[in-house]
Short mmCIF file of C-alpha atoms and ligand atoms in Angstrom, two decimals:
data_model
loop_
_atom_site.label_atom_id
_atom_site.label_comp_id
_atom_site.label_asym_id
_atom_site.label_seq_id
_atom_site.Cartn_x
_atom_site.Cartn_y
_atom_site.Cartn_z
CA UNK L 103 -68.25 -115.39 70.81
CA UNK L 104 -70.59 -117.09 68.77
CA UNK L 105 -73.97 -116.02 68.07
CA UNK L 106 -75.16 -117.65 71.55
CA UNK L 107 -72.66 -116.15 73.63
CA UNK L 108 -73.18 -112.58 72.06
CA UNK L 109 -76.46 -113.14 72.80
CA UNK L 110 -75.87 -114.32 76.71
CA UNK L 111 -73.29 -110.99 76.96
CA UNK L 112 -76.12 -108.09 75.77
CA UNK L 113 -78.69 -109.82 78.03
CA UNK L 114 -76.15 -109.40 80.80
CA UNK L 115 -76.30 -105.82 80.13
CA UNK L 116 -80.08 -105.78 80.36
CA UNK L 117 -80.02 -105.22 76.56
CA UNK L 118 -82.61 -107.32 74.51
CA UNK L 119 -81.42 -110.44 72.73
CA UNK L 120 -82.19 -109.40 68.91
CA UNK L 121 -79.23 -106.63 69.57
CA UNK L 122 -77.27 -110.43 70.10
CA UNK L 123 -78.12 -111.27 66.51
CA UNK L 124 -77.57 -107.63 65.06
CA UNK L 125 -74.27 -107.74 66.73
CA UNK L 126 -72.80 -110.85 65.65
CA UNK L 127 -74.58 -110.22 61.91
CA UNK L 128 -72.60 -107.03 61.89
CA UNK L 129 -69.62 -108.00 63.13
CA UNK L 130 -69.37 -111.22 60.38
CA UNK L 131 -69.95 -108.21 57.91
CA UNK L 132 -66.82 -107.01 59.11
CA UNK L 133 -68.43 -103.68 60.63
CA UNK L 134 -66.99 -101.89 63.55
CA UNK L 135 -68.89 -100.70 66.36
CA UNK L 136 -69.41 -97.17 64.84
CA UNK L 137 -70.70 -98.65 61.68
CA UNK L 138 -73.72 -100.85 63.46
CA UNK L 139 -75.98 -97.98 62.74
CA UNK L 140 -79.26 -99.97 63.66
CA UNK L 141 -77.81 -99.91 67.58
CA UNK L 142 -78.70 -96.82 69.69
CA UNK L 143 -75.82 -94.59 70.42
CA UNK L 144 -75.33 -95.21 73.88
CA UNK L 145 -75.10 -98.84 73.17
CA UNK L 146 -72.56 -98.52 70.55
CA UNK L 147 -70.34 -96.31 72.92
CA UNK L 148 -70.47 -98.97 75.89
CA UNK L 149 -69.68 -101.65 72.77
CA UNK L 150 -66.50 -99.51 72.46
CA UNK L 151 -65.95 -99.12 75.64
CA UNK L 152 -66.04 -103.09 76.62
CA UNK L 153 -65.70 -105.19 73.35
CA UNK L 154 -63.54 -105.70 70.26
CA UNK L 155 -65.27 -105.79 66.91
CA UNK L 156 -62.58 -106.34 64.45
CA UNK L 157 -59.19 -108.22 66.14
CA UNK L 158 -57.62 -107.66 63.21
CA UNK L 159 -56.60 -105.18 60.60
CA UNK L 160 -54.19 -105.58 57.27
CA UNK L 161 -51.07 -103.87 58.15
CA UNK L 162 -49.90 -103.99 54.77
CA UNK L 163 -50.40 -106.01 51.67
CA UNK L 164 -48.58 -107.05 48.23
CA UNK L 165 -50.57 -107.64 45.21
CA UNK L 166 -48.43 -110.09 42.47
CA UNK L 167 -47.85 -108.91 39.40
CA UNK L 168 -47.65 -112.39 37.56
CA UNK L 169 -50.81 -113.61 39.12
CA UNK L 170 -53.06 -110.98 41.22
CA UNK L 171 -52.13 -113.21 44.32
CA UNK L 172 -52.26 -110.73 47.25
CA UNK L 173 -50.27 -111.29 50.51
CA UNK L 174 -51.61 -109.76 53.68
CA UNK L 175 -49.68 -108.69 56.82
CA UNK L 176 -52.30 -108.81 59.40
CA UNK L 177 -51.91 -106.58 62.56
CA UNK L 178 -53.18 -108.22 65.62
CA UNK L 179 -54.21 -105.72 68.81
CA UNK L 180 -50.81 -106.95 70.67
CA UNK L 181 -48.69 -105.64 68.25
CA UNK L 182 -47.90 -109.43 66.71
CA UNK L 183 -48.30 -110.23 62.92
CA UNK L 184 -49.31 -112.75 60.86
CA UNK L 185 -49.60 -113.51 57.14
CA UNK L 186 -52.11 -114.69 54.87
CA UNK L 187 -52.55 -114.98 51.03
CA UNK L 188 -55.42 -114.33 49.06
CA UNK L 189 -55.23 -116.40 45.73
CA UNK L 190 -57.62 -116.65 42.63
CA UNK L 191 -58.85 -119.36 41.19
CA UNK L 192 -61.46 -120.37 38.77
CA UNK L 193 -63.98 -121.88 41.28
CA UNK L 194 -63.70 -118.67 43.72
CA UNK L 195 -61.43 -116.96 46.09
CA UNK L 196 -59.32 -119.12 48.38
CA UNK L 197 -57.68 -117.53 51.50
CA UNK L 198 -54.66 -119.14 53.29
CA UNK L 199 -54.56 -118.20 57.09
CA UNK L 200 -52.61 -118.56 60.09
CA UNK L 201 -53.49 -120.36 63.13
CA UNK L 202 -50.60 -119.21 65.21
CA UNK L 203 -47.71 -116.65 65.68
CA UNK L 204 -44.85 -118.41 64.59
CA UNK L 205 -44.90 -122.39 65.13
CA UNK L 206 -42.99 -124.83 67.35
CA UNK L 207 -42.98 -127.37 64.91
CA UNK L 208 -39.30 -126.88 63.56
CA UNK L 209 -39.48 -128.47 60.03
CA UNK L 210 -36.28 -127.54 58.56
CA UNK L 211 -37.85 -125.96 55.34
CA UNK L 212 -40.20 -123.55 56.80
CA UNK L 213 -39.84 -119.83 57.99
CA UNK L 214 -42.71 -119.65 60.13
CA UNK L 215 -40.94 -121.82 62.43
CA UNK L 216 -37.52 -120.19 62.67
CA UNK L 217 -38.15 -118.40 65.93
CA UNK L 218 -40.67 -120.93 67.61
CA UNK L 219 -44.16 -119.86 68.29
CA UNK L 220 -44.90 -117.11 69.73
CA UNK L 221 -48.81 -117.45 70.76
CA UNK L 222 -51.88 -119.43 69.51
CA UNK L 223 -54.19 -117.19 67.80
CA UNK L 224 -57.98 -117.06 69.02
CA UNK L 225 -60.93 -118.07 67.06
CA UNK L 226 -61.68 -114.60 66.53
CA UNK L 227 -58.58 -113.71 65.13
CA UNK L 228 -58.56 -116.61 62.89
CA UNK L 229 -62.28 -115.40 61.30
CA UNK L 230 -60.77 -111.34 61.69
CA UNK L 231 -58.54 -112.52 59.12
CA UNK L 232 -61.38 -113.68 56.73
CA UNK L 233 -63.28 -110.75 57.56
CA UNK L 234 -60.08 -108.34 56.63
CA UNK L 235 -59.81 -109.93 53.47
CA UNK L 236 -63.78 -109.59 52.53
CA UNK L 237 -63.49 -106.09 53.37
CA UNK L 238 -60.42 -105.56 51.16
CA UNK L 239 -62.25 -107.65 48.55
CA UNK L 240 -65.68 -105.77 48.80
CA UNK L 241 -64.13 -102.94 46.38
CA UNK L 242 -63.54 -105.68 43.66
CA UNK L 243 -67.13 -107.07 44.97
CA UNK L 244 -65.74 -110.40 45.52
CA UNK L 245 -65.73 -112.24 48.85
CA UNK L 246 -63.44 -115.13 50.53
CA UNK L 247 -65.04 -118.37 49.38
CA UNK L 248 -62.52 -120.93 50.34
CA UNK L 249 -60.13 -121.30 53.26
CA UNK L 250 -57.05 -123.06 53.95
CA UNK L 251 -55.29 -123.47 56.96
CA UNK L 252 -52.25 -123.56 55.84
CA UNK L 253 -50.35 -120.34 56.94
CA UNK L 254 -48.19 -120.37 59.94
CA UNK L 255 -48.75 -122.37 62.79
CA UNK L 256 -49.90 -125.99 63.26
CA UNK L 257 -53.42 -126.17 63.31
CA UNK L 258 -53.77 -129.12 65.54
CA UNK L 259 -51.49 -127.70 68.19
CA UNK L 260 -54.19 -125.14 68.52
CA UNK L 261 -56.87 -127.54 68.58
CA UNK L 262 -59.64 -125.90 70.65
CA UNK L 263 -59.47 -122.56 68.92
CA UNK L 264 -59.42 -123.89 65.59
CA UNK L 265 -62.82 -126.00 65.98
CA UNK L 266 -64.37 -123.27 67.50
CA UNK L 267 -63.47 -120.93 64.50
CA UNK L 268 -64.35 -123.75 61.99
CA UNK L 269 -67.77 -123.95 63.87
CA UNK L 270 -68.20 -120.23 63.58
CA UNK L 271 -67.79 -120.36 59.66
CA UNK L 272 -71.16 -122.15 59.33
CA UNK L 273 -73.05 -120.00 62.20
CA UNK L 274 -76.26 -118.51 60.77
CA UNK L 275 -75.88 -114.92 59.93
CA UNK L 276 -72.44 -115.63 59.84
CA UNK L 277 -69.93 -115.66 56.90
CA UNK L 278 -71.60 -118.87 56.38
CA UNK L 279 -68.62 -120.95 54.69
CA UNK L 280 -69.27 -124.57 53.87
CA UNK L 281 -66.68 -126.68 55.58
CA UNK L 282 -66.49 -128.46 52.58
CA UNK L 283 -64.52 -125.47 51.23
CA UNK L 284 -62.38 -125.59 54.07
CA UNK L 285 -58.84 -127.55 54.13
CA UNK L 286 -56.93 -127.92 57.17
CA UNK L 287 -53.18 -128.94 56.94
CA UNK L 288 -50.87 -130.80 59.82
CA UNK L 289 -47.59 -131.91 60.20
CA UNK L 290 -49.38 -135.03 61.61
CA UNK L 291 -50.22 -134.73 65.28
CA UNK L 292 -51.60 -137.95 65.55
CA UNK L 293 -54.14 -138.01 68.39
CA UNK L 294 -55.38 -134.62 66.76
CA UNK L 295 -56.25 -136.21 63.95
CA UNK L 296 -58.21 -138.93 65.29
CA UNK L 297 -59.88 -136.10 67.65
CA UNK L 298 -60.86 -134.34 64.61
CA UNK L 299 -62.44 -137.24 62.81
CA UNK L 300 -65.04 -137.13 65.92
CA UNK L 301 -65.82 -133.55 65.35
CA UNK L 302 -68.68 -133.92 62.53
CA UNK L 303 -66.93 -131.21 60.98
CA UNK L 304 -66.04 -132.32 57.14
CA UNK L 305 -63.15 -130.21 56.31
CA UNK L 306 -60.60 -131.59 53.81
CA UNK L 307 -57.73 -132.92 56.20
CA UNK L 308 -54.13 -132.34 54.21
CA UNK L 309 -51.41 -133.96 56.04
CA UNK L 310 -47.77 -132.68 55.36
CA UNK L 311 -46.32 -136.00 54.72
CA UNK L 312 -43.00 -134.77 52.53
CA UNK L 313 -41.24 -138.14 52.83
CA UNK L 314 -42.32 -142.15 52.37
CA UNK L 315 -39.93 -143.15 55.14
CA UNK L 316 -39.71 -142.31 58.77
CA UNK L 317 -36.12 -141.82 58.46
CA UNK L 318 -36.39 -139.60 55.40
CA UNK L 319 -39.13 -137.85 57.26
CA UNK L 320 -36.79 -137.14 60.53
CA UNK L 321 -34.19 -135.61 58.29
CA UNK L 322 -36.28 -132.15 57.77
CA UNK L 323 -39.87 -132.64 60.23
CA UNK L 324 -39.06 -133.08 64.24
CA UNK L 325 -42.41 -134.40 64.65
CA UNK L 326 -41.51 -137.29 63.02
CA UNK L 327 -39.76 -138.16 66.02
CA UNK L 328 -42.73 -138.44 67.74
CA UNK L 329 -45.37 -140.02 65.19
CA UNK L 330 -44.36 -142.77 62.85
CA UNK L 331 -45.99 -142.72 59.11
CA UNK L 332 -47.56 -145.45 59.69
CA UNK L 333 -49.44 -143.86 62.82
CA UNK L 334 -50.26 -141.01 60.51
CA UNK L 335 -51.56 -143.33 57.74
CA UNK L 336 -54.09 -145.13 60.22
CA UNK L 337 -55.27 -141.82 61.75
CA UNK L 338 -55.75 -140.84 57.84
CA UNK L 339 -57.53 -144.06 57.07
CA UNK L 340 -60.02 -143.55 60.34
CA UNK L 341 -60.65 -139.79 59.05
CA UNK L 342 -61.65 -141.23 55.63
CA UNK L 343 -63.64 -143.86 57.20
CA UNK L 344 -65.26 -141.53 59.71
CA UNK L 345 -65.65 -138.34 57.20
CA UNK L 346 -66.06 -140.22 53.51
CA UNK L 347 -63.38 -137.69 52.31
CA UNK L 348 -60.16 -138.44 50.65
CA UNK L 349 -57.06 -137.28 52.52
CA UNK L 350 -54.53 -134.67 50.96
CA UNK L 351 -50.87 -135.43 51.21
CA UNK L 352 -48.33 -132.68 50.63
CA UNK L 353 -45.17 -133.59 49.71
CA UNK L 354 -42.79 -130.84 49.10
CA UNK L 355 -39.86 -132.28 47.08
CA UNK L 356 -36.16 -131.32 48.28
CA UNK L 357 -33.18 -131.86 46.44
CA UNK L 358 -31.10 -134.62 47.53
CA UNK L 359 -33.72 -135.85 50.45
CA UNK L 360 -36.75 -137.11 49.42
CA UNK L 361 -37.19 -136.42 45.76
CA UNK L 362 -35.64 -139.42 43.97
CA UNK L 363 -37.15 -142.43 42.04
CA UNK L 364 -36.82 -144.62 45.07
CA UNK L 365 -38.67 -142.33 47.12
CA UNK L 366 -41.85 -141.96 44.86
CA UNK L 367 -41.74 -145.71 44.54
CA UNK L 368 -41.79 -146.09 47.96
CA UNK L 369 -44.43 -143.43 48.60
CA UNK L 370 -46.62 -145.10 46.07
CA UNK L 371 -46.37 -148.73 47.93
CA UNK L 372 -47.31 -146.59 50.98
CA UNK L 373 -50.54 -144.83 49.81
CA UNK L 374 -51.66 -147.62 47.38
CA UNK L 375 -55.60 -148.52 47.62
CA UNK L 376 -56.00 -145.33 49.73
CA UNK L 377 -58.48 -142.78 49.24
CA UNK L 378 -55.96 -140.18 48.98
CA UNK L 379 -54.30 -137.39 46.40
CA UNK L 380 -50.73 -136.09 46.87
CA UNK L 381 -50.30 -133.01 45.96
CA UNK L 382 -46.15 -132.01 45.10
CA UNK L 383 -44.90 -128.62 45.92
CA UNK L 384 -42.29 -127.33 44.61
CA UNK L 385 -39.77 -126.19 47.42
CA UNK L 386 -39.80 -122.17 47.91
CA UNK L 387 -36.29 -121.85 49.01
CA UNK L 388 -35.89 -119.66 52.38
CA UNK L 389 -33.12 -117.73 52.66
CA UNK L 390 -32.36 -118.82 56.12
CA UNK L 391 -32.36 -122.53 55.04
CA UNK L 392 -29.86 -124.57 53.12
CA UNK L 393 -32.56 -126.78 51.51
CA UNK L 394 -32.67 -126.75 47.92
CA UNK L 395 -35.79 -127.14 45.37
CA UNK L 396 -35.74 -129.61 42.33
CA UNK L 397 -35.40 -129.04 38.75
CA UNK L 398 -38.33 -129.32 36.49
CA UNK L 399 -37.70 -133.01 35.05
CA UNK L 400 -37.40 -134.34 38.90
CA UNK L 401 -40.64 -133.11 39.50
CA UNK L 402 -41.92 -134.82 36.44
CA UNK L 403 -40.59 -138.12 36.76
CA UNK L 404 -41.71 -138.20 40.33
CA UNK L 405 -44.99 -137.59 39.73
CA UNK L 406 -44.98 -139.90 36.38
CA UNK L 407 -43.98 -142.96 38.53
CA UNK L 408 -47.00 -141.95 41.01
CA UNK L 409 -49.36 -141.78 37.80
CA UNK L 410 -48.06 -145.06 37.03
CA UNK L 411 -48.99 -146.52 40.17
CA UNK L 412 -52.54 -145.20 40.08
CA UNK L 413 -51.90 -142.43 42.95
CA UNK L 414 -53.79 -139.36 42.17
CA UNK L 415 -51.32 -136.65 41.98
CA UNK L 416 -51.18 -132.89 41.10
CA UNK L 417 -48.31 -130.52 41.30
CA UNK L 418 -49.48 -127.15 43.43
CA UNK L 419 -49.28 -124.41 41.45
CA UNK L 420 -46.76 -121.89 42.27
CA UNK L 421 -48.37 -118.51 43.15
CA UNK L 422 -47.31 -115.40 44.66
CA UNK L 423 -43.70 -116.24 43.87
CA UNK L 424 -42.82 -112.40 43.41
CA UNK L 425 -44.43 -111.54 46.74
CA UNK L 426 -42.72 -114.07 49.34
CA UNK L 427 -45.85 -116.05 49.36
CA UNK L 428 -44.75 -118.85 51.27
CA UNK L 429 -45.00 -119.23 54.68
CA UNK L 430 -43.50 -116.98 57.20
CA UNK L 431 -41.69 -115.32 54.55
CA UNK L 432 -42.96 -111.61 54.58
CA UNK L 433 -43.65 -111.61 58.30
CA UNK L 434 -39.84 -112.35 58.69
CA UNK L 435 -38.82 -109.83 56.36
CA UNK L 436 -40.84 -107.13 58.49
CA UNK L 437 -40.12 -108.04 61.76
CA UNK L 438 -36.41 -108.45 60.84
CA UNK L 439 -36.60 -104.87 59.64
CA UNK L 440 -35.44 -106.28 56.62
CA UNK L 441 -37.18 -103.92 53.71
CA UNK L 442 -35.11 -104.65 51.17
CA UNK L 443 -37.74 -106.05 49.01
CA UNK L 444 -40.26 -103.80 50.19
CA UNK L 445 -39.96 -100.73 47.94
CA UNK L 446 -42.97 -100.97 45.80
CA UNK L 447 -45.34 -102.18 48.99
CA UNK L 448 -49.04 -100.69 48.33
CA UNK L 449 -50.40 -99.82 51.62
CA UNK L 450 -53.81 -100.60 52.59
CA UNK L 451 -56.90 -98.61 52.92
CA UNK L 452 -58.45 -101.12 55.41
N1 SAH O 1329 -48.59 -126.89 60.14
C1 SAH O 1329 -49.38 -127.13 59.42
C2 SAH O 1329 -49.79 -125.93 58.00
C3 SAH O 1329 -48.85 -124.93 57.79
S1 SAH O 1329 -47.48 -125.27 56.11
C4 SAH O 1329 -48.44 -128.45 58.14
O1 SAH O 1329 -47.33 -128.23 58.55
O2 SAH O 1329 -49.20 -128.73 57.30
C5 SAH O 1329 -48.46 -125.66 54.79
C6 SAH O 1329 -47.64 -126.29 53.99
O3 SAH O 1329 -46.64 -125.71 53.36
C7 SAH O 1329 -47.08 -127.48 54.44
O4 SAH O 1329 -47.39 -128.61 53.60
C8 SAH O 1329 -45.62 -127.30 55.07
O5 SAH O 1329 -44.76 -128.51 55.12
C9 SAH O 1329 -45.24 -126.50 53.71
N2 SAH O 1329 -44.08 -125.70 53.55
C10 SAH O 1329 -43.42 -124.93 54.42
N3 SAH O 1329 -42.48 -124.29 54.02
C11 SAH O 1329 -42.33 -124.76 52.77
C12 SAH O 1329 -41.52 -124.16 51.67
N4 SAH O 1329 -40.23 -123.57 52.44
N5 SAH O 1329 -41.67 -124.76 50.59
C13 SAH O 1329 -42.70 -125.65 50.79
N6 SAH O 1329 -43.55 -125.99 51.07
C14 SAH O 1329 -43.38 -125.32 52.42
#
């Protein structure tokens, strides 16, 4: 519930409105009902009986020995679990969150979609991923400053809850994250991209393009059967025009599919003149998938062609490689009961 809804709810219970403000603020600081010390005891008991303060807990975490990246396996109240990744940068702490349990987009390189979509997350659960991470970080006197919707799930396939979540982030007395520090990644659900441009929510839009032509895109992304790259680029131009923000294209280099010089040149041609940035992602090879990543010199060559064509491009740093950092991998290894890599797991206190 947002602040207004909590206030209306406490009033319905016959409590005064300022209790709504107190409860809202406690929740966003990560408290459970017992910890809401300025509420009368009977009120706390009633809340415990009828409401949920924190829908998400950390079931397990792994910390990378290479770069201090932390991977969370979040537990939900119905027994499902999703993943999150915490990454430390010079500019702050960035949390990658999931928006659905599983995913139904079917991208052939991705581990999240192997069993389809199980269910959508609620806005409260997405917020809960941040609150749980903040609680985890409290011991280190840190908190989440940036959020990327790049975990499991397709955010624009869970549109209403994602928008609700984004609005919660900037409510007074909440976590108060600037939406300029939030990135939303989509595989390219064109109508929802147009809708998002009208929401007045200045998030950075990232688009998983992964190919310069529809023919190549269809090899790895079933969603390419529904919307063409041309339609995606139109939606991006509209987003740029409406929000004044550049769009980021994600491009995972897959051996023998999209990583050649011809593909780089074709990509540059299509993006020329656009206010955009290309983020090259080394493919994280997923055990269940046959696709292969590329060698370092292929990445360098691809990048050079884009640079020569004046396309802004960077290569995504690989983080958490030793802790199954990529989408859906940790959850799968746990859900599948495969604990072969789990020997060194730390169990979270939270
Ligand atoms: N559904 C959204 C967000 C989730 S995935 C989307 O499609 O954008 C976040 C990014 O990781 C996407 O660009 C996705 O294509 C990419 N990705 C998924 N599996 C990957 C893998 N095995 N290696 C590299 N990138 C991958």
